[in-house]
């Protein structure tokens, strides 16, 4: 791996997915909280406060970021399902990662949030029709995005951040 920022590679937008592909992505989203919990299991406070790469977030910040990001995504899905191409609010994820709770809260706080959030999100995702995955939202920076593309993005996002932690553990021999 040459680029520690992208341990599983960059996200490639999903288009024209099959029902089987969407089902697999939903299963990945369902599994993410336990995978993230396993990735940080047994880490000391000093290890949790270790950046996953030079100038990167600490492991602790990564865990809290995933919760922040996926909470925003869940709300965005709900907006797209109930409004016509809603303009969503972007947020400054780097600034959020510097807030006091992101730097000090135990990972279990965000892991518990993710477990509950993903249980609810998976119920929603599993009930969507192919037509609903074609609904769109308007991101102020990325433009119009289909929910299908968002599903692929958040599958990748979870795996991407778990890999940040697991690759750090491997490099450090933890």
PDB file of N, CA, C and O in Angstrom, residues 41-118:
ATOM      1  N   UNK A  41     -10.793  -3.130  19.200  1.00  0.00           N
ATOM      2  CA  UNK A  41     -10.819  -3.977  20.390  1.00  0.00           C
ATOM      3  C   UNK A  41      -9.427  -4.099  21.009  1.00  0.00           C
ATOM      4  O   UNK A  41      -8.460  -4.387  20.318  1.00  0.00           O
ATOM      5  N   UNK A  42      -9.350  -3.842  22.296  1.00  0.00           N
ATOM      6  CA  UNK A  42      -8.109  -4.036  23.035  1.00  0.00           C
ATOM      7  C   UNK A  42      -7.079  -2.940  22.896  1.00  0.00           C
ATOM      8  O   UNK A  42      -5.992  -3.058  23.471  1.00  0.00           O
ATOM      9  N   UNK A  43      -7.381  -1.877  22.166  1.00  0.00           N
ATOM     10  CA  UNK A  43      -6.406  -0.801  22.025  1.00  0.00           C
ATOM     11  C   UNK A  43      -6.342   0.034  23.309  1.00  0.00           C
ATOM     12  O   UNK A  43      -7.373   0.323  23.926  1.00  0.00           O
ATOM     13  N   UNK A  44      -5.160   0.432  23.665  1.00  0.00           N
ATOM     14  CA  UNK A  44      -4.966   1.296  24.833  1.00  0.00           C
ATOM     15  C   UNK A  44      -5.340   2.724  24.467  1.00  0.00           C
ATOM     16  O   UNK A  44      -5.510   3.067  23.280  1.00  0.00           O
ATOM     17  N   UNK A  45      -5.428   3.583  25.496  1.00  0.00           N
ATOM     18  CA  UNK A  45      -5.716   5.000  25.251  1.00  0.00           C
ATOM     19  C   UNK A  45      -4.655   5.613  24.339  1.00  0.00           C
ATOM     20  O   UNK A  45      -4.972   6.379  23.421  1.00  0.00           O
ATOM     21  N   UNK A  46      -3.393   5.268  24.566  1.00  0.00           N
ATOM     22  CA  UNK A  46      -2.319   5.809  23.724  1.00  0.00           C
ATOM     23  C   UNK A  46      -2.462   5.327  22.283  1.00  0.00           C
ATOM     24  O   UNK A  46      -2.232   6.096  21.340  1.00  0.00           O
ATOM     25  N   UNK A  47      -2.847   4.089  22.094  1.00  0.00           N
ATOM     26  CA  UNK A  47      -3.042   3.575  20.739  1.00  0.00           C
ATOM     27  C   UNK A  47      -4.241   4.240  20.070  1.00  0.00           C
ATOM     28  O   UNK A  47      -4.191   4.578  18.883  1.00  0.00           O
ATOM     29  N   UNK A  48      -5.313   4.454  20.831  1.00  0.00           N
ATOM     30  CA  UNK A  48      -6.488   5.138  20.279  1.00  0.00           C
ATOM     31  C   UNK A  48      -6.162   6.571  19.868  1.00  0.00           C
ATOM     32  O   UNK A  48      -6.793   7.117  18.959  1.00  0.00           O
ATOM     33  N   UNK A  49      -5.172   7.154  20.502  1.00  0.00           N
ATOM     34  CA  UNK A  49      -4.779   8.528  20.199  1.00  0.00           C
ATOM     35  C   UNK A  49      -3.611   8.607  19.219  1.00  0.00           C
ATOM     36  O   UNK A  49      -2.995   9.660  19.070  1.00  0.00           O
ATOM     37  N   UNK A  50      -3.347   7.513  18.525  1.00  0.00           N
ATOM     38  CA  UNK A  50      -2.310   7.457  17.501  1.00  0.00           C
ATOM     39  C   UNK A  50      -2.931   7.747  16.134  1.00  0.00           C
ATOM     40  O   UNK A  50      -3.939   7.121  15.774  1.00  0.00           O
ATOM     41  N   UNK A  51      -2.370   8.672  15.368  1.00  0.00           N
ATOM     42  CA  UNK A  51      -2.886   8.905  14.011  1.00  0.00           C
ATOM     43  C   UNK A  51      -2.660   7.679  13.121  1.00  0.00           C
ATOM     44  O   UNK A  51      -1.638   7.007  13.223  1.00  0.00           O
ATOM     45  N   UNK A  52      -3.616   7.402  12.267  1.00  0.00           N
ATOM     46  CA  UNK A  52      -3.496   6.246  11.375  1.00  0.00           C
ATOM     47  C   UNK A  52      -2.474   6.487  10.263  1.00  0.00           C
ATOM     48  O   UNK A  52      -2.023   5.545   9.622  1.00  0.00           O
ATOM     49  N   UNK A  53      -2.108   7.752  10.059  1.00  0.00           N
ATOM     50  CA  UNK A  53      -1.059   8.119   9.093  1.00  0.00           C
ATOM     51  C   UNK A  53      -0.513   9.468   9.525  1.00  0.00           C
ATOM     52  O   UNK A  53      -1.166  10.189  10.299  1.00  0.00           O
ATOM     53  N   UNK A  54       0.650   9.864   9.027  1.00  0.00           N
ATOM     54  CA  UNK A  54       1.153  11.210   9.341  1.00  0.00           C
ATOM     55  C   UNK A  54       0.120  12.267   8.916  1.00  0.00           C
ATOM     56  O   UNK A  54      -0.459  12.184   7.834  1.00  0.00           O
ATOM     57  N   UNK A  55      -0.118  13.212   9.798  1.00  0.00           N
ATOM     58  CA  UNK A  55      -1.095  14.283   9.569  1.00  0.00           C
ATOM     59  C   UNK A  55      -2.528  13.776   9.417  1.00  0.00           C
ATOM     60  O   UNK A  55      -3.385  14.489   8.900  1.00  0.00           O
ATOM     61  N   UNK A  56      -2.778  12.556   9.864  1.00  0.00           N
ATOM     62  CA  UNK A  56      -4.131  12.001   9.803  1.00  0.00           C
ATOM     63  C   UNK A  56      -4.810  12.056  11.157  1.00  0.00           C
ATOM     64  O   UNK A  56      -4.217  12.461  12.157  1.00  0.00           O
ATOM     65  N   UNK A  57      -6.056  11.635  11.176  1.00  0.00           N
ATOM     66  CA  UNK A  57      -6.814  11.582  12.406  1.00  0.00           C
ATOM     67  C   UNK A  57      -6.306  10.448  13.274  1.00  0.00           C
ATOM     68  O   UNK A  57      -5.737   9.468  12.790  1.00  0.00           O
ATOM     69  N   UNK A  58      -6.578  10.575  14.568  1.00  0.00           N
ATOM     70  CA  UNK A  58      -6.277   9.467  15.471  1.00  0.00           C
ATOM     71  C   UNK A  58      -7.329   8.375  15.273  1.00  0.00           C
ATOM     72  O   UNK A  58      -8.404   8.615  14.696  1.00  0.00           O
ATOM     73  N   UNK A  59      -7.019   7.193  15.768  1.00  0.00           N
ATOM     74  CA  UNK A  59      -7.989   6.098  15.707  1.00  0.00           C
ATOM     75  C   UNK A  59      -9.292   6.536  16.372  1.00  0.00           C
ATOM     76  O   UNK A  59     -10.386   6.298  15.841  1.00  0.00           O
ATOM     77  N   UNK A  60      -9.199   7.185  17.516  1.00  0.00           N
ATOM     78  CA  UNK A  60     -10.380   7.662  18.237  1.00  0.00           C
ATOM     79  C   UNK A  60     -11.206   8.599  17.341  1.00  0.00           C
ATOM     80  O   UNK A  60     -12.429   8.477  17.242  1.00  0.00           O
ATOM     81  N   UNK A  61     -10.541   9.550  16.695  1.00  0.00           N
ATOM     82  CA  UNK A  61     -11.240  10.488  15.815  1.00  0.00           C
ATOM     83  C   UNK A  61     -11.890   9.769  14.638  1.00  0.00           C
ATOM     84  O   UNK A  61     -12.988  10.141  14.215  1.00  0.00           O
ATOM     85  N   UNK A  62     -11.231   8.747  14.114  1.00  0.00           N
ATOM     86  CA  UNK A  62     -11.800   7.981  13.001  1.00  0.00           C
ATOM     87  C   UNK A  62     -13.122   7.340  13.429  1.00  0.00           C
ATOM     88  O   UNK A  62     -14.126   7.406  12.712  1.00  0.00           O
ATOM     89  N   UNK A  63     -13.130   6.718  14.595  1.00  0.00           N
ATOM     90  CA  UNK A  63     -14.355   6.068  15.071  1.00  0.00           C
ATOM     91  C   UNK A  63     -15.481   7.092  15.194  1.00  0.00           C
ATOM     92  O   UNK A  63     -16.606   6.852  14.726  1.00  0.00           O
ATOM     93  N   UNK A  64     -15.198   8.227  15.796  1.00  0.00           N
ATOM     94  CA  UNK A  64     -16.239   9.247  15.966  1.00  0.00           C
ATOM     95  C   UNK A  64     -16.644   9.849  14.621  1.00  0.00           C
ATOM     96  O   UNK A  64     -17.827  10.159  14.412  1.00  0.00           O
ATOM     97  N   UNK A  65     -15.704   9.980  13.708  1.00  0.00           N
ATOM     98  CA  UNK A  65     -16.023  10.472  12.362  1.00  0.00           C
ATOM     99  C   UNK A  65     -17.001   9.541  11.645  1.00  0.00           C
ATOM    100  O   UNK A  65     -17.943  10.002  10.992  1.00  0.00           O
ATOM    101  N   UNK A  66     -16.769   8.252  11.741  1.00  0.00           N
ATOM    102  CA  UNK A  66     -17.673   7.307  11.073  1.00  0.00           C
ATOM    103  C   UNK A  66     -19.095   7.489  11.598  1.00  0.00           C
ATOM    104  O   UNK A  66     -20.053   7.541  10.825  1.00  0.00           O
ATOM    105  N   UNK A  67     -19.233   7.622  12.910  1.00  0.00           N
ATOM    106  CA  UNK A  67     -20.571   7.841  13.481  1.00  0.00           C
ATOM    107  C   UNK A  67     -21.170   9.149  12.971  1.00  0.00           C
ATOM    108  O   UNK A  67     -22.343   9.183  12.565  1.00  0.00           O
ATOM    109  N   UNK A  68     -20.395  10.224  12.982  1.00  0.00           N
ATOM    110  CA  UNK A  68     -20.886  11.515  12.487  1.00  0.00           C
ATOM    111  C   UNK A  68     -21.335  11.403  11.024  1.00  0.00           C
ATOM    112  O   UNK A  68     -22.421  11.858  10.648  1.00  0.00           O
ATOM    113  N   UNK A  69     -20.490  10.814  10.216  1.00  0.00           N
ATOM    114  CA  UNK A  69     -20.754  10.721   8.789  1.00  0.00           C
ATOM    115  C   UNK A  69     -21.971   9.862   8.489  1.00  0.00           C
ATOM    116  O   UNK A  69     -22.826  10.226   7.674  1.00  0.00           O
ATOM    117  N   UNK A  70     -22.078   8.720   9.135  1.00  0.00           N
ATOM    118  CA  UNK A  70     -23.175   7.806   8.844  1.00  0.00           C
ATOM    119  C   UNK A  70     -24.494   8.335   9.390  1.00  0.00           C
ATOM    120  O   UNK A  70     -25.552   8.102   8.787  1.00  0.00           O
ATOM    121  N   UNK A  71     -24.448   9.083  10.483  1.00  0.00           N
ATOM    122  CA  UNK A  71     -25.652   9.731  10.981  1.00  0.00           C
ATOM    123  C   UNK A  71     -26.150  10.751   9.955  1.00  0.00           C
ATOM    124  O   UNK A  71     -27.347  10.802   9.637  1.00  0.00           O
ATOM    125  N   UNK A  72     -25.248  11.539   9.409  1.00  0.00           N
ATOM    126  CA  UNK A  72     -25.618  12.492   8.362  1.00  0.00           C
ATOM    127  C   UNK A  72     -26.181  11.768   7.145  1.00  0.00           C
ATOM    128  O   UNK A  72     -27.177  12.207   6.554  1.00  0.00           O
ATOM    129  N   UNK A  73     -25.566  10.667   6.752  1.00  0.00           N
ATOM    130  CA  UNK A  73     -26.029   9.941   5.581  1.00  0.00           C
ATOM    131  C   UNK A  73     -27.435   9.385   5.774  1.00  0.00           C
ATOM    132  O   UNK A  73     -28.269   9.447   4.873  1.00  0.00           O
ATOM    133  N   UNK A  74     -27.690   8.828   6.942  1.00  0.00           N
ATOM    134  CA  UNK A  74     -29.023   8.289   7.239  1.00  0.00           C
ATOM    135  C   UNK A  74     -30.083   9.378   7.055  1.00  0.00           C
ATOM    136  O   UNK A  74     -31.117   9.155   6.405  1.00  0.00           O
ATOM    137  N   UNK A  75     -29.819  10.546   7.590  1.00  0.00           N
ATOM    138  CA  UNK A  75     -30.760  11.662   7.448  1.00  0.00           C
ATOM    139  C   UNK A  75     -30.896  12.058   5.982  1.00  0.00           C
ATOM    140  O   UNK A  75     -31.998  12.343   5.499  1.00  0.00           O
ATOM    141  N   UNK A  76     -29.805  12.057   5.255  1.00  0.00           N
ATOM    142  CA  UNK A  76     -29.846  12.413   3.836  1.00  0.00           C
ATOM    143  C   UNK A  76     -30.709  11.422   3.048  1.00  0.00           C
ATOM    144  O   UNK A  76     -31.456  11.818   2.142  1.00  0.00           O
ATOM    145  N   UNK A  77     -30.597  10.140   3.362  1.00  0.00           N
ATOM    146  CA  UNK A  77     -31.441   9.147   2.702  1.00  0.00           C
ATOM    147  C   UNK A  77     -32.915   9.465   2.968  1.00  0.00           C
ATOM    148  O   UNK A  77     -33.738   9.417   2.050  1.00  0.00           O
ATOM    149  N   UNK A  78     -33.238   9.771   4.193  1.00  0.00           N
ATOM    150  CA  UNK A  78     -34.631  10.048   4.549  1.00  0.00           C
ATOM    151  C   UNK A  78     -35.144  11.298   3.824  1.00  0.00           C
ATOM    152  O   UNK A  78     -36.288  11.321   3.362  1.00  0.00           O
ATOM    153  N   UNK A  79     -34.303  12.324   3.726  1.00  0.00           N
ATOM    154  CA  UNK A  79     -34.711  13.506   2.968  1.00  0.00           C
ATOM    155  C   UNK A  79     -34.979  13.151   1.514  1.00  0.00           C
ATOM    156  O   UNK A  79     -35.980  13.576   0.944  1.00  0.00           O
ATOM    157  N   UNK A  80     -34.070  12.398   0.910  1.00  0.00           N
ATOM    158  CA  UNK A  80     -34.221  12.052  -0.508  1.00  0.00           C
ATOM    159  C   UNK A  80     -35.457  11.195  -0.760  1.00  0.00           C
ATOM    160  O   UNK A  80     -36.028  11.235  -1.851  1.00  0.00           O
ATOM    161  N   UNK A  81     -35.860  10.433   0.243  1.00  0.00           N
ATOM    162  CA  UNK A  81     -37.040   9.585   0.090  1.00  0.00           C
ATOM    163  C   UNK A  81     -38.348  10.339   0.324  1.00  0.00           C
ATOM    164  O   UNK A  81     -39.416   9.852  -0.066  1.00  0.00           O
ATOM    165  N   UNK A  82     -38.267  11.497   0.929  1.00  0.00           N
ATOM    166  CA  UNK A  82     -39.497  12.227   1.271  1.00  0.00           C
ATOM    167  C   UNK A  82     -39.606  13.599   0.619  1.00  0.00           C
ATOM    168  O   UNK A  82     -40.643  14.256   0.758  1.00  0.00           O
ATOM    169  N   UNK A  83     -38.559  14.036  -0.070  1.00  0.00           N
ATOM    170  CA  UNK A  83     -38.573  15.329  -0.747  1.00  0.00           C
ATOM    171  C   UNK A  83     -38.019  15.149  -2.156  1.00  0.00           C
ATOM    172  O   UNK A  83     -37.263  14.218  -2.419  1.00  0.00           O
ATOM    173  N   UNK A  84     -38.363  16.059  -3.039  1.00  0.00           N
ATOM    174  CA  UNK A  84     -37.859  16.007  -4.407  1.00  0.00           C
ATOM    175  C   UNK A  84     -36.485  16.671  -4.487  1.00  0.00           C
ATOM    176  O   UNK A  84     -36.387  17.888  -4.293  1.00  0.00           O
ATOM    177  N   UNK A  85     -35.468  15.876  -4.724  1.00  0.00           N
ATOM    178  CA  UNK A  85     -34.096  16.354  -4.884  1.00  0.00           C
ATOM    179  C   UNK A  85     -33.724  17.408  -3.839  1.00  0.00           C
ATOM    180  O   UNK A  85     -33.337  18.534  -4.180  1.00  0.00           O
ATOM    181  N   UNK A  86     -33.817  17.038  -2.568  1.00  0.00           N
ATOM    182  CA  UNK A  86     -33.511  18.022  -1.525  1.00  0.00           C
ATOM    183  C   UNK A  86     -32.052  18.470  -1.576  1.00  0.00           C
ATOM    184  O   UNK A  86     -31.161  17.680  -1.890  1.00  0.00           O
ATOM    185  N   UNK A  87     -31.843  19.730  -1.260  1.00  0.00           N
ATOM    186  CA  UNK A  87     -30.494  20.258  -1.096  1.00  0.00           C
ATOM    187  C   UNK A  87     -30.071  19.910   0.323  1.00  0.00           C
ATOM    188  O   UNK A  87     -30.691  20.362   1.286  1.00  0.00           O
ATOM    189  N   UNK A  88     -29.055  19.090   0.438  1.00  0.00           N
ATOM    190  CA  UNK A  88     -28.610  18.676   1.769  1.00  0.00           C
ATOM    191  C   UNK A  88     -27.566  19.652   2.289  1.00  0.00           C
ATOM    192  O   UNK A  88     -26.965  20.415   1.533  1.00  0.00           O
ATOM    193  N   UNK A  89     -27.358  19.606   3.566  1.00  0.00           N
ATOM    194  CA  UNK A  89     -26.342  20.448   4.189  1.00  0.00           C
ATOM    195  C   UNK A  89     -25.049  19.653   4.255  1.00  0.00           C
ATOM    196  O   UNK A  89     -25.015  18.548   4.771  1.00  0.00           O
ATOM    197  N   UNK A  90     -23.992  20.235   3.745  1.00  0.00           N
ATOM    198  CA  UNK A  90     -22.665  19.648   3.905  1.00  0.00           C
ATOM    199  C   UNK A  90     -22.158  20.043   5.288  1.00  0.00           C
ATOM    200  O   UNK A  90     -22.696  20.966   5.919  1.00  0.00           O
ATOM    201  N   UNK A  91     -21.148  19.354   5.763  1.00  0.00           N
ATOM    202  CA  UNK A  91     -20.549  19.722   7.046  1.00  0.00           C
ATOM    203  C   UNK A  91     -19.046  19.602   6.928  1.00  0.00           C
ATOM    204  O   UNK A  91     -18.532  18.865   6.086  1.00  0.00           O
ATOM    205  N   UNK A  92     -18.348  20.314   7.760  1.00  0.00           N
ATOM    206  CA  UNK A  92     -16.890  20.343   7.740  1.00  0.00           C
ATOM    207  C   UNK A  92     -16.372  19.201   8.613  1.00  0.00           C
ATOM    208  O   UNK A  92     -16.197  19.351   9.820  1.00  0.00           O
ATOM    209  N   UNK A  93     -16.157  18.049   8.002  1.00  0.00           N
ATOM    210  CA  UNK A  93     -15.766  16.859   8.767  1.00  0.00           C
ATOM    211  C   UNK A  93     -14.433  17.044   9.483  1.00  0.00           C
ATOM    212  O   UNK A  93     -14.240  16.508  10.577  1.00  0.00           O
ATOM    213  N   UNK A  94     -13.535  17.810   8.909  1.00  0.00           N
ATOM    214  CA  UNK A  94     -12.250  18.061   9.578  1.00  0.00           C
ATOM    215  C   UNK A  94     -12.465  18.876  10.850  1.00  0.00           C
ATOM    216  O   UNK A  94     -11.856  18.594  11.884  1.00  0.00           O
ATOM    217  N   UNK A  95     -13.334  19.879  10.788  1.00  0.00           N
ATOM    218  CA  UNK A  95     -13.626  20.679  11.979  1.00  0.00           C
ATOM    219  C   UNK A  95     -14.358  19.837  13.023  1.00  0.00           C
ATOM    220  O   UNK A  95     -14.075  19.948  14.221  1.00  0.00           O
ATOM    221  N   UNK A  96     -15.282  18.987  12.577  1.00  0.00           N
ATOM    222  CA  UNK A  96     -15.997  18.133  13.516  1.00  0.00           C
ATOM    223  C   UNK A  96     -15.023  17.208  14.249  1.00  0.00           C
ATOM    224  O   UNK A  96     -15.193  16.922  15.432  1.00  0.00           O
ATOM    225  N   UNK A  97     -13.997  16.745  13.546  1.00  0.00           N
ATOM    226  CA  UNK A  97     -13.022  15.830  14.152  1.00  0.00           C
ATOM    227  C   UNK A  97     -12.169  16.523  15.211  1.00  0.00           C
ATOM    228  O   UNK A  97     -11.522  15.838  16.015  1.00  0.00           O
ATOM    229  N   UNK A  98     -12.158  17.859  15.222  1.00  0.00           N
ATOM    230  CA  UNK A  98     -11.366  18.577  16.224  1.00  0.00           C
ATOM    231  C   UNK A  98     -12.201  19.002  17.432  1.00  0.00           C
ATOM    232  O   UNK A  98     -11.655  19.565  18.380  1.00  0.00           O
ATOM    233  N   UNK A  99     -13.494  18.747  17.401  1.00  0.00           N
ATOM    234  CA  UNK A  99     -14.337  19.101  18.547  1.00  0.00           C
ATOM    235  C   UNK A  99     -13.958  18.240  19.754  1.00  0.00           C
ATOM    236  O   UNK A  99     -13.469  17.114  19.595  1.00  0.00           O
ATOM    237  N   UNK A 100     -14.166  18.758  20.956  1.00  0.00           N
ATOM    238  CA  UNK A 100     -13.694  18.060  22.161  1.00  0.00           C
ATOM    239  C   UNK A 100     -14.162  16.614  22.292  1.00  0.00           C
ATOM    240  O   UNK A 100     -13.383  15.746  22.705  1.00  0.00           O
ATOM    241  N   UNK A 101     -15.414  16.334  21.935  1.00  0.00           N
ATOM    242  CA  UNK A 101     -15.897  14.957  22.095  1.00  0.00           C
ATOM    243  C   UNK A 101     -15.181  13.987  21.158  1.00  0.00           C
ATOM    244  O   UNK A 101     -14.921  12.848  21.526  1.00  0.00           O
ATOM    245  N   UNK A 102     -14.813  14.448  19.966  1.00  0.00           N
ATOM    246  CA  UNK A 102     -14.124  13.570  19.017  1.00  0.00           C
ATOM    247  C   UNK A 102     -12.716  13.230  19.474  1.00  0.00           C
ATOM    248  O   UNK A 102     -12.172  12.195  19.105  1.00  0.00           O
ATOM    249  N   UNK A 103     -12.140  14.096  20.276  1.00  0.00           N
ATOM    250  CA  UNK A 103     -10.785  13.857  20.752  1.00  0.00           C
ATOM    251  C   UNK A 103     -10.700  13.185  22.101  1.00  0.00           C
ATOM    252  O   UNK A 103      -9.617  12.770  22.511  1.00  0.00           O
ATOM    253  N   UNK A 104     -11.840  13.060  22.789  1.00  0.00           N
ATOM    254  CA  UNK A 104     -11.754  12.529  24.148  1.00  0.00           C
ATOM    255  C   UNK A 104     -12.743  11.425  24.477  1.00  0.00           C
ATOM    256  O   UNK A 104     -12.485  10.631  25.377  1.00  0.00           O
ATOM    257  N   UNK A 105     -13.864  11.359  23.795  1.00  0.00           N
ATOM    258  CA  UNK A 105     -14.880  10.364  24.143  1.00  0.00           C
ATOM    259  C   UNK A 105     -14.373   8.950  23.865  1.00  0.00           C
ATOM    260  O   UNK A 105     -13.638   8.717  22.896  1.00  0.00           O
ATOM    261  N   UNK A 106     -14.799   8.041  24.689  1.00  0.00           N
ATOM    262  CA  UNK A 106     -14.461   6.633  24.463  1.00  0.00           C
ATOM    263  C   UNK A 106     -15.086   6.181  23.143  1.00  0.00           C
ATOM    264  O   UNK A 106     -16.213   6.574  22.817  1.00  0.00           O
ATOM    265  N   UNK A 107     -14.390   5.354  22.387  1.00  0.00           N
ATOM    266  CA  UNK A 107     -14.966   4.849  21.140  1.00  0.00           C
ATOM    267  C   UNK A 107     -16.311   4.153  21.334  1.00  0.00           C
ATOM    268  O   UNK A 107     -17.165   4.190  20.457  1.00  0.00           O
ATOM    269  N   UNK A 108     -16.509   3.538  22.511  1.00  0.00           N
ATOM    270  CA  UNK A 108     -17.768   2.833  22.759  1.00  0.00           C
ATOM    271  C   UNK A 108     -18.987   3.728  22.597  1.00  0.00           C
ATOM    272  O   UNK A 108     -20.065   3.247  22.233  1.00  0.00           O
ATOM    273  N   UNK A 109     -18.835   5.019  22.849  1.00  0.00           N
ATOM    274  CA  UNK A 109     -19.958   5.945  22.700  1.00  0.00           C
ATOM    275  C   UNK A 109     -20.424   5.949  21.243  1.00  0.00           C
ATOM    276  O   UNK A 109     -21.612   5.784  20.956  1.00  0.00           O
ATOM    277  N   UNK A 110     -19.497   6.117  20.320  1.00  0.00           N
ATOM    278  CA  UNK A 110     -19.864   6.133  18.898  1.00  0.00           C
ATOM    279  C   UNK A 110     -20.155   4.740  18.373  1.00  0.00           C
ATOM    280  O   UNK A 110     -20.977   4.574  17.464  1.00  0.00           O
ATOM    281  N   UNK A 111     -19.515   3.725  18.919  1.00  0.00           N
ATOM    282  CA  UNK A 111     -19.807   2.356  18.486  1.00  0.00           C
ATOM    283  C   UNK A 111     -21.244   1.971  18.843  1.00  0.00           C
ATOM    284  O   UNK A 111     -21.945   1.354  18.034  1.00  0.00           O
ATOM    285  N   UNK A 112     -21.698   2.357  20.034  1.00  0.00           N
ATOM    286  CA  UNK A 112     -23.088   2.086  20.418  1.00  0.00           C
ATOM    287  C   UNK A 112     -24.050   2.846  19.506  1.00  0.00           C
ATOM    288  O   UNK A 112     -25.082   2.303  19.084  1.00  0.00           O
ATOM    289  N   UNK A 113     -23.719   4.096  19.206  1.00  0.00           N
ATOM    290  CA  UNK A 113     -24.540   4.886  18.290  1.00  0.00           C
ATOM    291  C   UNK A 113     -24.605   4.202  16.925  1.00  0.00           C
ATOM    292  O   UNK A 113     -25.685   4.067  16.338  1.00  0.00           O
ATOM    293  N   UNK A 114     -23.464   3.758  16.415  1.00  0.00           N
ATOM    294  CA  UNK A 114     -23.431   3.104  15.106  1.00  0.00           C
ATOM    295  C   UNK A 114     -24.245   1.820  15.093  1.00  0.00           C
ATOM    296  O   UNK A 114     -24.921   1.517  14.099  1.00  0.00           O
ATOM    297  N   UNK A 115     -24.182   1.044  16.155  1.00  0.00           N
ATOM    298  CA  UNK A 115     -24.941  -0.210  16.191  1.00  0.00           C
ATOM    299  C   UNK A 115     -26.436   0.065  16.067  1.00  0.00           C
ATOM    300  O   UNK A 115     -27.139  -0.576  15.282  1.00  0.00           O
ATOM    301  N   UNK A 116     -26.924   1.039  16.813  1.00  0.00           N
ATOM    302  CA  UNK A 116     -28.340   1.380  16.768  1.00  0.00           C
ATOM    303  C   UNK A 116     -28.706   2.046  15.444  1.00  0.00           C
ATOM    304  O   UNK A 116     -29.701   1.697  14.812  1.00  0.00           O
ATOM    305  N   UNK A 117     -27.887   2.996  15.021  1.00  0.00           N
ATOM    306  CA  UNK A 117     -28.127   3.691  13.763  1.00  0.00           C
ATOM    307  C   UNK A 117     -28.151   2.717  12.592  1.00  0.00           C
ATOM    308  O   UNK A 117     -29.056   2.759  11.756  1.00  0.00           O
ATOM    309  N   UNK A 118     -27.172   1.835  12.517  1.00  0.00           N
ATOM    310  CA  UNK A 118     -27.111   0.907  11.391  1.00  0.00           C
ATOM    311  C   UNK A 118     -28.256  -0.092  11.420  1.00  0.00           C
ATOM    312  O   UNK A 118     -28.745  -0.495  10.354  1.00  0.00           O
TER     313      UNK A 118
END
